[in-house]
PDB file of C-alpha atoms in Angstrom:
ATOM      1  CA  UNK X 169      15.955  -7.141  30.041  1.00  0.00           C
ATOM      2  CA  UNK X 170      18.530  -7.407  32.550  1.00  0.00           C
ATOM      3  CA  UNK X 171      21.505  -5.932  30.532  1.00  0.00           C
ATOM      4  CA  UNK X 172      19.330  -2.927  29.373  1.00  0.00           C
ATOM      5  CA  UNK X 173      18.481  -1.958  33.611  1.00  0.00           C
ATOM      6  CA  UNK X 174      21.901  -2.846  34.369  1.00  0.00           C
ATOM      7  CA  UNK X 175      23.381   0.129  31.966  1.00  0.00           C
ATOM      8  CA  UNK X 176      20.288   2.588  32.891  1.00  0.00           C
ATOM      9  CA  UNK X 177      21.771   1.358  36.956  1.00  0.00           C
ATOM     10  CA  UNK X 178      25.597   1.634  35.694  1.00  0.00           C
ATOM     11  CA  UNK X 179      24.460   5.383  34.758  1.00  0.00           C
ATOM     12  CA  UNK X 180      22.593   6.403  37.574  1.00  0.00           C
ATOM     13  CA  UNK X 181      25.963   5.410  40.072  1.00  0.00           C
ATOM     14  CA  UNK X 182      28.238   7.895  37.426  1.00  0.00           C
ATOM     15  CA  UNK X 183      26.076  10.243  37.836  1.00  0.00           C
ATOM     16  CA  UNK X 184      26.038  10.003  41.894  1.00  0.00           C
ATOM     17  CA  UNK X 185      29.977   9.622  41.513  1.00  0.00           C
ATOM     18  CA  UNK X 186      30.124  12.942  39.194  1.00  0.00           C
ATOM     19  CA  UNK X 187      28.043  14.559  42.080  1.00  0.00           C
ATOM     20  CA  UNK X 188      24.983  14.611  39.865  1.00  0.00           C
ATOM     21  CA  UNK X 189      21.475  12.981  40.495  1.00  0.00           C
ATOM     22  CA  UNK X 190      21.128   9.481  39.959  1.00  0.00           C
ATOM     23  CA  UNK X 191      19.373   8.861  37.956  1.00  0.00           C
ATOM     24  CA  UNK X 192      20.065   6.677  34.308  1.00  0.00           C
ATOM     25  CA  UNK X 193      19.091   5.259  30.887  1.00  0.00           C
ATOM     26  CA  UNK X 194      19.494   2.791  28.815  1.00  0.00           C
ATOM     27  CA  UNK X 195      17.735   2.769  25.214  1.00  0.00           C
ATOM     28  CA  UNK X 196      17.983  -0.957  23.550  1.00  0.00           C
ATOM     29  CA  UNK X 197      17.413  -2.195  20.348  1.00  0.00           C
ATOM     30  CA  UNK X 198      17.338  -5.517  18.942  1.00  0.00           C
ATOM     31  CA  UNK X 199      18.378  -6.693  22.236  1.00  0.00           C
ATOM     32  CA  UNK X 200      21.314  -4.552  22.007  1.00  0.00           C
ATOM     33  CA  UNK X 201      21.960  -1.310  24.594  1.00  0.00           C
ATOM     34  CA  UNK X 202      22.640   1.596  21.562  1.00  0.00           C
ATOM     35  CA  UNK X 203      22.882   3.899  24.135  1.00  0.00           C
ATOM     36  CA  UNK X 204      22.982   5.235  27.533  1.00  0.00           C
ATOM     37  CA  UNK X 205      22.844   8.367  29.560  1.00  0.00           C
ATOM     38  CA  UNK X 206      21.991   9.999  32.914  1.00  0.00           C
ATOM     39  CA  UNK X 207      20.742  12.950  34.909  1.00  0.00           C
ATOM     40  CA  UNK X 208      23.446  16.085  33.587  1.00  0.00           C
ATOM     41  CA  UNK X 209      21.800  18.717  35.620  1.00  0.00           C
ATOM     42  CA  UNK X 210      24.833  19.182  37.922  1.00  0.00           C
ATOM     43  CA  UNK X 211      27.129  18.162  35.313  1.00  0.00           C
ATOM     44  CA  UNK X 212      26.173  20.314  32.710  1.00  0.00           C
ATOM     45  CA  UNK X 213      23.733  22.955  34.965  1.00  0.00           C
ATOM     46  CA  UNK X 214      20.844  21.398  32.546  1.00  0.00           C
ATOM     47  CA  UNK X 215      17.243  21.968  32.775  1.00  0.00           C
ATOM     48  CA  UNK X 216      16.511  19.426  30.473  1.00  0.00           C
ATOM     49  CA  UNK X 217      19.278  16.499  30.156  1.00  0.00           C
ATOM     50  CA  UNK X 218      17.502  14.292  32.689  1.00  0.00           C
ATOM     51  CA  UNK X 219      18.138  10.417  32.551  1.00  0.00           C
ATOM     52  CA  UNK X 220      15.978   9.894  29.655  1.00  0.00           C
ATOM     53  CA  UNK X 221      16.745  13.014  27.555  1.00  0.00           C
ATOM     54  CA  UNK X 222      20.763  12.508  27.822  1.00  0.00           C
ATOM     55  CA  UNK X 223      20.276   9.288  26.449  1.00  0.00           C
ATOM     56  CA  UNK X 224      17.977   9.750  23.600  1.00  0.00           C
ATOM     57  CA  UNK X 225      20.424  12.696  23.204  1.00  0.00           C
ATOM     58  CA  UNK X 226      23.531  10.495  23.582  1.00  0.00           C
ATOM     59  CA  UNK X 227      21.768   8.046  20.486  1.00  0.00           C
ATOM     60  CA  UNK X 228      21.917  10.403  17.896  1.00  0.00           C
ATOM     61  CA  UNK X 229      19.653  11.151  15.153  1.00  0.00           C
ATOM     62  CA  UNK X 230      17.672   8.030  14.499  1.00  0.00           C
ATOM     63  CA  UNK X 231      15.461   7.074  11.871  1.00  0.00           C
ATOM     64  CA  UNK X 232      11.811   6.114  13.030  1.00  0.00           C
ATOM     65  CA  UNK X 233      12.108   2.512  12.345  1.00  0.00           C
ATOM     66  CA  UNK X 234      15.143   1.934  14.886  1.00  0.00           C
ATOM     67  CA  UNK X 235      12.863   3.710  17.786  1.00  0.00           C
ATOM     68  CA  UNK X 236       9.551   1.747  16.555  1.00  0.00           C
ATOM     69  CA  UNK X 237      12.083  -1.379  17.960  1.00  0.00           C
ATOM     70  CA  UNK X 238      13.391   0.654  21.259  1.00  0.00           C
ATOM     71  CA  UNK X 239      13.029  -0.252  24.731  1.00  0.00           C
ATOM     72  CA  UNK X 240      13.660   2.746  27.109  1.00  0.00           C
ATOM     73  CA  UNK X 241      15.335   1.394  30.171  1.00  0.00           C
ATOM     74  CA  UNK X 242      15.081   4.021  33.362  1.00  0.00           C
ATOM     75  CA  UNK X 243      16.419   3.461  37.162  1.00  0.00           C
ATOM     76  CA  UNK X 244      13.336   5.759  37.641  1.00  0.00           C
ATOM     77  CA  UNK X 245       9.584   6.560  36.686  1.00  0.00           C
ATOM     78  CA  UNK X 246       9.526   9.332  34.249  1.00  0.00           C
ATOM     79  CA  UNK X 247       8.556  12.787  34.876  1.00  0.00           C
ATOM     80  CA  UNK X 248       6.623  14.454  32.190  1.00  0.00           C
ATOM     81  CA  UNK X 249       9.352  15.822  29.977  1.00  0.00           C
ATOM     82  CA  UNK X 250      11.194  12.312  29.903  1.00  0.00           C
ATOM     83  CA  UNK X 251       7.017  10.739  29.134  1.00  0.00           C
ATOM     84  CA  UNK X 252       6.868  13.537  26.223  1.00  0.00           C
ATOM     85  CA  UNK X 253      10.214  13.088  24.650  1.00  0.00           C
ATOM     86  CA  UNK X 254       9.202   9.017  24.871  1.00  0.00           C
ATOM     87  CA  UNK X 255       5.845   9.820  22.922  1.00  0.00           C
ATOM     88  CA  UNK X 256       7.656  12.490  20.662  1.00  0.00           C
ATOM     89  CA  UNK X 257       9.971   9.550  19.433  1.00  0.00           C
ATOM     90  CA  UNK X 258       6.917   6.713  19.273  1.00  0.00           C
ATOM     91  CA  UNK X 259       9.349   4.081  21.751  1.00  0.00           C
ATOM     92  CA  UNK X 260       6.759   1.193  22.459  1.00  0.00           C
ATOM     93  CA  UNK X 261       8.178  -0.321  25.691  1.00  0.00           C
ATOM     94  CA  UNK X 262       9.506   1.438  28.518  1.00  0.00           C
ATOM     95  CA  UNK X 263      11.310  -0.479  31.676  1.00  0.00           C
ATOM     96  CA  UNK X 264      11.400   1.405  34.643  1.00  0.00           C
ATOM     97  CA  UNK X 265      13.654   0.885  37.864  1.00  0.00           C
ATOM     98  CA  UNK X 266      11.024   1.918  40.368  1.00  0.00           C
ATOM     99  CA  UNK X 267       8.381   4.333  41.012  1.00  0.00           C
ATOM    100  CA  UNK X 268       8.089   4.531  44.535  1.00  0.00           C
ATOM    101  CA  UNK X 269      10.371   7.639  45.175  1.00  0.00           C
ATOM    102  CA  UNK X 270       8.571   9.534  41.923  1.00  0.00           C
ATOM    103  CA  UNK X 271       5.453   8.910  39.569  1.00  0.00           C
ATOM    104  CA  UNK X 272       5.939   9.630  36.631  1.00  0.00           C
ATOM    105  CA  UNK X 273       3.650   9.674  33.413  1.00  0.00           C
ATOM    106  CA  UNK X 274       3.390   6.281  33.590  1.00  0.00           C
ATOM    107  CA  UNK X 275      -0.670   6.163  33.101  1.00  0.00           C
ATOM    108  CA  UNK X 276      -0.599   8.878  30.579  1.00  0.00           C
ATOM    109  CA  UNK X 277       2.004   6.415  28.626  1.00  0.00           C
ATOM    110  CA  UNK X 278      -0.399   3.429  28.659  1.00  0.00           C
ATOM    111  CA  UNK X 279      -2.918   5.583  27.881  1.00  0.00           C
ATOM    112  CA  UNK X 280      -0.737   6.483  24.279  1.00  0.00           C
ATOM    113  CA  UNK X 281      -0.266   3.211  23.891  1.00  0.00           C
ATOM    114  CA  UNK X 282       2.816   2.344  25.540  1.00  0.00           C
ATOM    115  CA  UNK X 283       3.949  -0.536  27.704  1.00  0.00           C
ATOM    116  CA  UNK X 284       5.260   0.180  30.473  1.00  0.00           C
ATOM    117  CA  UNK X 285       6.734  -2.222  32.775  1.00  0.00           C
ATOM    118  CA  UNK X 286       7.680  -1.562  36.404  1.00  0.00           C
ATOM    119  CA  UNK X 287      10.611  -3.414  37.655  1.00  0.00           C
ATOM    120  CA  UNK X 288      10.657  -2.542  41.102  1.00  0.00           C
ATOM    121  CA  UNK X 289      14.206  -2.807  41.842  1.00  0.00           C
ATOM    122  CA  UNK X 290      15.452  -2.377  45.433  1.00  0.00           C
ATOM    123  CA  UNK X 291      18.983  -1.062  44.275  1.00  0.00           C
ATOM    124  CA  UNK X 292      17.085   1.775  42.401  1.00  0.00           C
ATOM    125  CA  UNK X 293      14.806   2.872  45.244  1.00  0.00           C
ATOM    126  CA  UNK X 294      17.699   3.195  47.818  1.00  0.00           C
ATOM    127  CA  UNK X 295      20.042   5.191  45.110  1.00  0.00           C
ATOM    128  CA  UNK X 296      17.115   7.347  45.102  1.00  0.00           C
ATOM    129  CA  UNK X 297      15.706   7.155  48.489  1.00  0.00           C
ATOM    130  CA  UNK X 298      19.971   8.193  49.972  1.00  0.00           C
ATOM    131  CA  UNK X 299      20.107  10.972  47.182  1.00  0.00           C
ATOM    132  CA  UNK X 300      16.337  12.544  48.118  1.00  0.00           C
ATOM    133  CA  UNK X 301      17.550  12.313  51.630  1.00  0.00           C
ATOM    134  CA  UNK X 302      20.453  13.786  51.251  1.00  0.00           C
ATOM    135  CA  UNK X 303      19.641  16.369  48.847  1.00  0.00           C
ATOM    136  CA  UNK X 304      15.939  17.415  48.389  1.00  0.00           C
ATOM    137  CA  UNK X 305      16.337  20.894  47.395  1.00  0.00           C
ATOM    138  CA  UNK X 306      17.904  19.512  44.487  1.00  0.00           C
ATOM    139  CA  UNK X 307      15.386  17.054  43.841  1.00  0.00           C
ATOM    140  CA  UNK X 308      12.514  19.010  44.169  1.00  0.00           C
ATOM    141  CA  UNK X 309      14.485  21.884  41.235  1.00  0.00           C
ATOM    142  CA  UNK X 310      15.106  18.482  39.351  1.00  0.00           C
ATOM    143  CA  UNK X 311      11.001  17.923  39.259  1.00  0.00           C
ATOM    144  CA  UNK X 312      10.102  21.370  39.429  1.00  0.00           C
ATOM    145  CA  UNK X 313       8.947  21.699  42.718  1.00  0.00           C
TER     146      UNK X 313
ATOM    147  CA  UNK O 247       2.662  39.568  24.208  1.00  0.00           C
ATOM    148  CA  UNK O 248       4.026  41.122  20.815  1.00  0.00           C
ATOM    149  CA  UNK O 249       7.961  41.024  22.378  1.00  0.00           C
ATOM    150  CA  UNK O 250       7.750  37.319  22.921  1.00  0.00           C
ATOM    151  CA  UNK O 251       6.456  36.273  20.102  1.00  0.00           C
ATOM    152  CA  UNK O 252       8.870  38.701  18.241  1.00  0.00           C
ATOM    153  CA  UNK O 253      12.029  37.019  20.265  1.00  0.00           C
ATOM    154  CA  UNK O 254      10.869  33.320  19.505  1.00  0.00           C
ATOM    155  CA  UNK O 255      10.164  34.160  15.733  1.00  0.00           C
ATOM    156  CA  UNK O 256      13.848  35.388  15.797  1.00  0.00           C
ATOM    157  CA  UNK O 257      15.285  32.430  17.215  1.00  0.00           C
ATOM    158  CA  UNK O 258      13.320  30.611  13.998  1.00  0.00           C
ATOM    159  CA  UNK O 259      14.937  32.629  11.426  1.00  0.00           C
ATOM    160  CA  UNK O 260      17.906  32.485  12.889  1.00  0.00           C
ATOM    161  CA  UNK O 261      17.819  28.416  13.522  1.00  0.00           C
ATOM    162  CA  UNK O 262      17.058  28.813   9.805  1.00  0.00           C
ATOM    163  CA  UNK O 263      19.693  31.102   8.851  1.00  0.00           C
ATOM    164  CA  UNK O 264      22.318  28.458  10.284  1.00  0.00           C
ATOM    165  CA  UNK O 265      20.794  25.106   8.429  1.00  0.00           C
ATOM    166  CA  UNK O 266      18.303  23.911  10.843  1.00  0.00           C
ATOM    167  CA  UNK O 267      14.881  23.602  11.539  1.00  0.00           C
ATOM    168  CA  UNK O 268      12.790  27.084  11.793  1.00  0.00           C
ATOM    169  CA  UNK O 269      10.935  26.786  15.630  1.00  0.00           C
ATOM    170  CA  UNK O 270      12.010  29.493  18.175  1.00  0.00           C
ATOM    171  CA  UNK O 271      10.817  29.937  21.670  1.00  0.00           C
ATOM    172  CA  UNK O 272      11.157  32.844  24.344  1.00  0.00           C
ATOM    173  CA  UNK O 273      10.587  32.484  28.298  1.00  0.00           C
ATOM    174  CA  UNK O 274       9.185  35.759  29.362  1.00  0.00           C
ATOM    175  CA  UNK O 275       8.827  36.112  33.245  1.00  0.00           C
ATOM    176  CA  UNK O 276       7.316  39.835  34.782  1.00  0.00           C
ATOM    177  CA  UNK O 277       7.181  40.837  31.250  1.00  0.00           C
ATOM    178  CA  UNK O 278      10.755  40.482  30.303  1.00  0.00           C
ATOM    179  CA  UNK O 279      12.406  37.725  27.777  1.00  0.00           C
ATOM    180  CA  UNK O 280      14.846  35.885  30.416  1.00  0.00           C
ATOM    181  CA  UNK O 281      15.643  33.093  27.926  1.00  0.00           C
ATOM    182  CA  UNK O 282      15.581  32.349  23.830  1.00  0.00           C
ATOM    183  CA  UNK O 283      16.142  29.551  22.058  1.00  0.00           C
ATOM    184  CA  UNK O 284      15.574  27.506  18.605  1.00  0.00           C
ATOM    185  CA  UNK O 285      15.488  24.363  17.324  1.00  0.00           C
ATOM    186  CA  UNK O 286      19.035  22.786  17.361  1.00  0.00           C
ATOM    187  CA  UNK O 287      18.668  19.139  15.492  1.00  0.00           C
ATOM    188  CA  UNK O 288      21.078  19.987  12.717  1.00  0.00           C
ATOM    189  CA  UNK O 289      23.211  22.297  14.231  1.00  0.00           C
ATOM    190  CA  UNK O 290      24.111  20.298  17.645  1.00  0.00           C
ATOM    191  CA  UNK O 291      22.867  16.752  16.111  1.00  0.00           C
ATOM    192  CA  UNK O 292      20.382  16.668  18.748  1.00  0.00           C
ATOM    193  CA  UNK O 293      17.452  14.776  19.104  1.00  0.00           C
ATOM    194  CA  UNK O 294      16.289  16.749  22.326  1.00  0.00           C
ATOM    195  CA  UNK O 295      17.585  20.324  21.721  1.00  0.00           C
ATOM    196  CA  UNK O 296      13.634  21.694  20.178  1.00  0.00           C
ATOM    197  CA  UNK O 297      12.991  24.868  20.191  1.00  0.00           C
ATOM    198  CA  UNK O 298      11.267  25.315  23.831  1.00  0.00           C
ATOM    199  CA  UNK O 299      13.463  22.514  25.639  1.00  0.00           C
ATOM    200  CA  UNK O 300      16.618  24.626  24.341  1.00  0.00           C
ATOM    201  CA  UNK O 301      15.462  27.554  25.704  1.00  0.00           C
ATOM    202  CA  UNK O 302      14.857  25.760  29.025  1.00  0.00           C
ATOM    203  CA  UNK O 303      17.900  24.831  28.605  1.00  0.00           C
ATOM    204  CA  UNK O 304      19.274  28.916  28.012  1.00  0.00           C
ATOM    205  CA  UNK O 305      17.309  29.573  30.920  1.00  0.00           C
ATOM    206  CA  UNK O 306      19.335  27.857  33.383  1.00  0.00           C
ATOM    207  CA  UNK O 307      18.795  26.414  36.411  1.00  0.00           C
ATOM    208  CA  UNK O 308      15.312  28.223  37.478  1.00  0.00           C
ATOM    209  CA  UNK O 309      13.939  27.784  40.538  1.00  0.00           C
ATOM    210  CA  UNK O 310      10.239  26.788  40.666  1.00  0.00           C
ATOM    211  CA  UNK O 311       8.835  30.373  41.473  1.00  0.00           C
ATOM    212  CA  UNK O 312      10.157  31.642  38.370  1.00  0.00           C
ATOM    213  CA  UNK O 313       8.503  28.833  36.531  1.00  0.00           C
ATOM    214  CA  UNK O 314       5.518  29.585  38.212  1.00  0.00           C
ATOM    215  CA  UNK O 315       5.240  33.192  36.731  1.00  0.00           C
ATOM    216  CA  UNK O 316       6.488  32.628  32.908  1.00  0.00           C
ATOM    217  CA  UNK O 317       5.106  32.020  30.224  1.00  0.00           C
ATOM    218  CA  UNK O 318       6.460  29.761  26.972  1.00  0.00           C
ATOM    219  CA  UNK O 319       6.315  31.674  23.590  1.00  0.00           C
ATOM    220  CA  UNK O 320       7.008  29.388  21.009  1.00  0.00           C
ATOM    221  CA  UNK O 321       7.037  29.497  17.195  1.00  0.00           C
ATOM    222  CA  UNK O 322       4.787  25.911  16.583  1.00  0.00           C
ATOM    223  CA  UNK O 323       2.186  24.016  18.651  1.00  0.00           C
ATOM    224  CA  UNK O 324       4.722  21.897  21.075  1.00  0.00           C
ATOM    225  CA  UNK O 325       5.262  18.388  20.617  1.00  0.00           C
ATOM    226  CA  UNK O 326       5.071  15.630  22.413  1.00  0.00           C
ATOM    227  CA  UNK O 327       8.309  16.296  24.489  1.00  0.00           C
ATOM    228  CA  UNK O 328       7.720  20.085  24.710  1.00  0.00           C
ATOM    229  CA  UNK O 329       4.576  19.597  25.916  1.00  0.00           C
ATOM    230  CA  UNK O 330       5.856  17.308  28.606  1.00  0.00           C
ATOM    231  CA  UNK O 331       9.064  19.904  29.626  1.00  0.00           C
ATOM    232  CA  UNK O 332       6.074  23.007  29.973  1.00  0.00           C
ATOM    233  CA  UNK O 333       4.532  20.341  32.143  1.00  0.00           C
ATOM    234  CA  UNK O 334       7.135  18.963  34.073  1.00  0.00           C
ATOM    235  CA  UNK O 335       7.922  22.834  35.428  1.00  0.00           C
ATOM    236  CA  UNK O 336       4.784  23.660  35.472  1.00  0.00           C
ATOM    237  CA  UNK O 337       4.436  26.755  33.292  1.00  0.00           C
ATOM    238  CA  UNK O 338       1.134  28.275  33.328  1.00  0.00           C
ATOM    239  CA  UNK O 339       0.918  29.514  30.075  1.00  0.00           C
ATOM    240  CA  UNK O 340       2.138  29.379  26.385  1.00  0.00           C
ATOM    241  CA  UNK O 341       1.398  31.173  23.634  1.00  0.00           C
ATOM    242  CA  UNK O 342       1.252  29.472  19.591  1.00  0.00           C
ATOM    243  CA  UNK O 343       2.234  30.988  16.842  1.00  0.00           C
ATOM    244  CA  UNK O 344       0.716  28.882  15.180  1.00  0.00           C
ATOM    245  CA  UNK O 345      -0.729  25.166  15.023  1.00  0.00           C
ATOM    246  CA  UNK O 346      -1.754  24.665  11.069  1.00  0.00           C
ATOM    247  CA  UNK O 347       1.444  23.133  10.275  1.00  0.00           C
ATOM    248  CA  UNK O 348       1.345  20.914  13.420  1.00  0.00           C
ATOM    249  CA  UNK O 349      -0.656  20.876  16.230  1.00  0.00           C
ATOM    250  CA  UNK O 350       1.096  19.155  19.108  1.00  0.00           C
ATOM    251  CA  UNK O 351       0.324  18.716  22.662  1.00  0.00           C
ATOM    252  CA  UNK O 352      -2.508  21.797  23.151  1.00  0.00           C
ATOM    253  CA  UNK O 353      -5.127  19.564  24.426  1.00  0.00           C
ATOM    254  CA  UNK O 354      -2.958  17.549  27.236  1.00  0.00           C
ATOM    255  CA  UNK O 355      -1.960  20.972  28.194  1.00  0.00           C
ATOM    256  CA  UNK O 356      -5.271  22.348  29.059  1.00  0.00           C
ATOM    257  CA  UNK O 357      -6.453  19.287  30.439  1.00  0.00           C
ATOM    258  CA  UNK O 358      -3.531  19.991  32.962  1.00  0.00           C
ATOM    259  CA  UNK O 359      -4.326  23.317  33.761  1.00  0.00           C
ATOM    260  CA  UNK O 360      -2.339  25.053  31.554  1.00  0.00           C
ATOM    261  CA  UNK O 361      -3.550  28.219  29.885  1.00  0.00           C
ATOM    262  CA  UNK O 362      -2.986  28.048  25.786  1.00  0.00           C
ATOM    263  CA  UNK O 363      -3.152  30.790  23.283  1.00  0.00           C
ATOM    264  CA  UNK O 364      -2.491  30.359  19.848  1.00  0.00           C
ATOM    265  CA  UNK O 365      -2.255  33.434  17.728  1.00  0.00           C
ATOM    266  CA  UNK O 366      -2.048  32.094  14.289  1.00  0.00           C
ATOM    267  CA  UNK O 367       0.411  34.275  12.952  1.00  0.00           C
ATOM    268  CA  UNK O 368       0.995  34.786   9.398  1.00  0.00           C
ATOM    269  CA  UNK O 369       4.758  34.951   9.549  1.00  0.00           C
ATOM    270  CA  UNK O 370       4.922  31.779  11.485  1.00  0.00           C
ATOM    271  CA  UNK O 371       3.007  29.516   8.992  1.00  0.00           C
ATOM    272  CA  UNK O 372       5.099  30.547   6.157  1.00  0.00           C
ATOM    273  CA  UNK O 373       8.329  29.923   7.951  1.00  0.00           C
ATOM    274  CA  UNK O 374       7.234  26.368   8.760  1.00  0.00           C
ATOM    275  CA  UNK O 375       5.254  25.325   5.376  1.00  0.00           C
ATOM    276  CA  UNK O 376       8.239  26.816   3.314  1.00  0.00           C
ATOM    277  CA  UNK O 377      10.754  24.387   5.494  1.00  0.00           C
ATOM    278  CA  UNK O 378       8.524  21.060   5.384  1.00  0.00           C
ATOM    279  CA  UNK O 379       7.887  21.777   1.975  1.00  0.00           C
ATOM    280  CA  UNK O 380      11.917  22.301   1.306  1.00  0.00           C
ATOM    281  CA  UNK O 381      13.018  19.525   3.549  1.00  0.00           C
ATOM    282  CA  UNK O 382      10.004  17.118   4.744  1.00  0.00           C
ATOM    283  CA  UNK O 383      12.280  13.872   5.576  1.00  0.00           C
ATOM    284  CA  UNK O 384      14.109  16.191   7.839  1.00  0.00           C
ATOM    285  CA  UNK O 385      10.747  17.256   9.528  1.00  0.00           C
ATOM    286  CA  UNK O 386       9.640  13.902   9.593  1.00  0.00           C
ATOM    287  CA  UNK O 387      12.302  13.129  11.475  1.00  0.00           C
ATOM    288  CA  UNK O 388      11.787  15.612  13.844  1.00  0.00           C
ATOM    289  CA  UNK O 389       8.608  15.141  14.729  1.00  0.00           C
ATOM    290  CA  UNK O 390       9.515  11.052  15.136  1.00  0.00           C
ATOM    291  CA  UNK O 391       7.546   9.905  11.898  1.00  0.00           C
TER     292      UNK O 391
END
């Protein structure tokens, strides 16, 4: 587990460092990280590359067995698009950074049948906590507020 | 109504016209079409580019006002992730062409307060059943079966 929220954390700094929101992914398979991707709004002035999205994106077209065997790793709770795209793509486990900046769809995700584990990791909360702070006009357009 | 659903079935034919998967979708705000886009699977290899999130994605950077007055036209009941991306800026209303082929998230999206129409058009259906009849591992695929 470690690797996969270390490369969803690895993301979420390049993204700060681009000037972006930071926020990252990490999709694993077999115990291996296939791929990995982050918030691209900034980057890319994207309404729907968020941390999740760029890296389901960034994986390529992938046949339903390899996602059946997916964990989606994410340095944040997942807003309803990122939930959606998760469900689309039938991923059973998803790993998430924190939720105490943003909750996500995390009940509506157990509710499907999903398992959704909630790290709680203090170097997540304060990359989000600093960006918020810094930035909330951008984070509220980021969540549609 | 009629110019929205007009624009998204366009954005079918022509996602159809270049190789890809027939689904189109319009964003019409204060009447007008601000945004149009189609399924891009094929064309951009993308496992996120559908045909509403690409034309979020046409749309721009919106902020949440706009949202607030537009609704989604799309070709097909929205999946999973579609669903989620009407959700996640809160759109208040979409309108179906049709949901015999596949009905996606409808139900989640009244439950949130979104407002649903499906029209059931003719011209719709045929699009879709003549592509997952042509092609149905590729629609398989992009529905996450």
């Amino acid at each position: 587990m470690a690797e996969g929220l270390s490369a969803a954390i690895s993301e979420a700094r390049l993204g700060r460092a681009e000037g972006g929101i930071p926020i990252g992914a990490a999709l694993v398979v077999d115990g291996k990280v296939i791929a990995t991707g982050h918030n691209r709004r900034i980057q890319n002035e994207s309404s729907v590359h968020h941390g999740e999205t760029n890296c389901l994106e960034n994986a390529g077209r992938l046949p339903a067995s390899v996602y059946a065997r997916a964990t989606m790793f994410t340095t944040l709770s997942p807003c309803d698009m990122c939930t959606g795209a998760i469900l689309l793509y039938k991923i059973p486990r998803v790993v998430v950074g924190e939720n105490a900046n943003f909750y996500g769809g995390e009940d509506y995700l157990r509710q499907r049948g999903v398992e959704v584990v909630v790290v709680d990791d203090a170097e997540c909360r304060q990359l989000m906590a600093d960006f918020i702070e810094a930035e909330p006009a951008l984070w509220n357009e980021d969540i549609g507020v």
